Amino acid sequence: MPVEMGMWRIDGDSPQRLPSGLLPSEAQLEDFLERDPSLLGEKLLVIARQLRTPHGKLIDLLALDGDGNLHVLELKRDRTPREVVAQILDYGSWVTELGREKIAEIAAEHLDTELEQAFAEVFDAPPPR
């Protein structure tokens, strides 16, 4: 079942509904989120894109929040909810097993700098231990 959400702009005392439009492709959405993950409403550091799991599947984006928690960002268009839930559960169970060393290794393959430095640039603090 599709979900439709309205977007509103509030100018003064009068909310105005913004016109709806077509969603870009999953690849375009990935580009947007990789460049500015704060579009999701939370400060995140993207540490991988199209990350291959041991099961041969690809996670769209993997990110860290300021507390060092991993976030799996998986974008879907035209898929049934059951498929989406099953896939994200698989990804979630895999990332919960990742240790600090493996996370740093994944980040090193994606980032132009060391994980600690990239984390400090985004969150103005060292990564949690």
Tab-separated table of C-alpha atoms in Angstrom:
chain	number	residue	atom	x	y	z
A	1	MET	CA	0.000	0.000	0.000
A	2	PRO	CA	1.573	3.325	-1.037
A	3	VAL	CA	2.108	6.040	1.532
A	4	GLU	CA	1.490	9.651	0.638
A	5	MET	CA	2.788	12.450	2.802
A	6	GLY	CA	2.086	16.111	2.332
A	7	MET	CA	4.763	18.779	2.550
A	8	TRP	CA	3.829	22.182	3.880
A	9	ARG	CA	5.488	25.567	3.931
A	10	ILE	CA	4.461	27.932	6.668
A	11	ASP	CA	4.690	31.615	5.807
A	12	GLY	CA	3.420	33.658	8.712
A	13	ASP	CA	0.056	32.300	9.876
A	14	SER	CA	-0.883	30.509	6.698
A	15	PRO	CA	0.384	26.971	5.872
A	16	GLN	CA	0.583	26.275	2.153
A	17	ARG	CA	0.699	22.740	0.786
A	18	LEU	CA	3.597	22.263	-1.622
A	19	PRO	CA	2.821	20.593	-4.940
A	20	SER	CA	3.689	16.921	-5.188
A	21	GLY	CA	6.222	15.657	-7.666
A	22	LEU	CA	7.872	12.475	-8.791
A	23	LEU	CA	10.480	10.920	-6.574
A	24	PRO	CA	13.879	10.687	-8.216
A	25	SER	CA	15.471	7.325	-8.822
A	26	GLU	CA	16.957	5.379	-5.911
A	27	ALA	CA	20.444	6.295	-7.192
A	28	GLN	CA	19.593	10.018	-7.145
A	29	LEU	CA	18.194	9.719	-3.623
A	30	GLU	CA	21.386	7.942	-2.559
A	31	ASP	CA	23.417	10.802	-4.052
A	32	PHE	CA	21.370	13.372	-2.095
A	33	LEU	CA	21.675	11.457	1.176
A	34	GLU	CA	25.353	10.669	0.752
A	35	ARG	CA	26.077	14.377	0.275
A	36	ASP	CA	23.699	15.545	3.030
A	37	PRO	CA	22.350	12.833	5.310
A	38	SER	CA	20.833	15.530	7.549
A	39	LEU	CA	17.946	15.492	5.040
A	40	LEU	CA	16.694	12.616	7.204
A	41	GLY	CA	16.445	14.956	10.192
A	42	GLU	CA	19.510	13.700	12.057
A	43	LYS	CA	23.211	14.429	11.803
A	44	LEU	CA	24.895	11.334	10.315
A	45	LEU	CA	28.266	10.378	8.864
A	46	VAL	CA	27.921	8.125	5.818
A	47	ILE	CA	30.709	5.543	6.011
A	48	ALA	CA	29.757	3.313	3.054
A	49	ARG	CA	27.676	3.231	-0.107
A	50	GLN	CA	26.569	0.081	-1.899
A	51	LEU	CA	28.234	-2.014	0.797
A	52	ARG	CA	28.294	-5.708	-0.088
A	53	THR	CA	27.218	-7.975	2.754
A	54	PRO	CA	28.476	-11.549	3.205
A	55	HIS	CA	25.119	-12.662	1.734
A	56	GLY	CA	25.894	-10.921	-1.570
A	57	LYS	CA	23.342	-8.121	-1.081
A	58	LEU	CA	24.168	-4.397	-1.205
A	59	ILE	CA	23.299	-1.918	1.568
A	60	ASP	CA	22.529	1.436	-0.056
A	61	LEU	CA	24.145	3.579	2.640
A	62	LEU	CA	25.655	2.804	6.036
A	63	ALA	CA	26.064	5.674	8.470
A	64	LEU	CA	27.063	6.492	12.038
A	65	ASP	CA	25.286	8.884	14.388
A	66	GLY	CA	26.946	11.007	17.074
A	67	ASP	CA	26.640	8.199	19.628
A	68	GLY	CA	28.436	5.757	17.320
A	69	ASN	CA	25.281	3.811	16.414
A	70	LEU	CA	25.082	2.337	12.925
A	71	HIS	CA	22.210	3.330	10.628
A	72	VAL	CA	21.261	1.272	7.587
A	73	LEU	CA	19.753	3.542	4.934
A	74	GLU	CA	17.950	1.390	2.399
A	75	LEU	CA	15.933	3.144	-0.302
A	76	LYS	CA	13.056	1.391	-2.039
A	77	ARG	CA	10.673	2.241	-4.821
A	78	ASP	CA	7.957	-0.019	-6.145
A	79	ARG	CA	8.612	-2.858	-3.693
A	80	THR	CA	6.142	-4.602	-1.430
A	81	PRO	CA	6.433	-3.910	2.308
A	82	ARG	CA	7.168	-7.591	3.021
A	83	GLU	CA	10.223	-7.561	0.727
A	84	VAL	CA	11.475	-4.342	2.282
A	85	VAL	CA	11.042	-5.518	5.872
A	86	ALA	CA	12.763	-8.849	5.209
A	87	GLN	CA	15.724	-7.156	3.555
A	88	ILE	CA	16.207	-4.543	6.276
A	89	LEU	CA	15.968	-7.219	8.985
A	90	ASP	CA	18.752	-9.154	7.237
A	91	TYR	CA	20.899	-6.025	7.040
A	92	GLY	CA	20.150	-5.037	10.615
A	93	SER	CA	21.122	-8.431	11.991
A	94	TRP	CA	24.384	-8.332	10.031
A	95	VAL	CA	25.446	-4.826	11.123
A	96	THR	CA	24.764	-5.567	14.793
A	97	GLU	CA	27.598	-8.106	14.591
A	98	LEU	CA	30.128	-5.595	13.215
A	99	GLY	CA	32.899	-4.714	15.639
A	100	ARG	CA	34.712	-1.407	15.894
A	101	GLU	CA	37.641	-2.682	13.803
A	102	LYS	CA	35.391	-3.853	10.944
A	103	ILE	CA	33.464	-0.560	10.987
A	104	ALA	CA	36.745	1.353	10.689
A	105	GLU	CA	37.798	-0.940	7.822
A	106	ILE	CA	34.501	-0.324	5.990
A	107	ALA	CA	34.833	3.431	6.520
A	108	ALA	CA	38.433	3.429	5.254
A	109	GLU	CA	37.227	2.047	1.925
A	110	HIS	CA	34.651	4.824	1.515
A	111	LEU	CA	35.990	7.942	3.222
A	112	ASP	CA	38.825	10.143	1.999
A	113	THR	CA	40.145	10.386	5.547
A	114	GLU	CA	40.467	8.331	8.735
A	115	LEU	CA	37.195	7.494	10.485
A	116	GLU	CA	38.205	9.377	13.640
A	117	GLN	CA	38.911	12.561	11.699
A	118	ALA	CA	35.721	12.336	9.606
A	119	PHE	CA	33.671	11.696	12.753
A	120	ALA	CA	35.229	14.699	14.504
A	121	GLU	CA	34.508	16.927	11.484
A	122	VAL	CA	30.815	15.978	11.464
A	123	PHE	CA	30.128	15.767	15.214
A	124	ASP	CA	32.811	18.080	16.701
A	125	ALA	CA	33.855	15.250	19.015
A	126	PRO	CA	35.910	12.084	18.902
A	127	PRO	CA	34.069	8.824	18.208
A	128	PRO	CA	32.753	7.086	21.307
A	129	ARG	CA	34.815	4.174	22.609
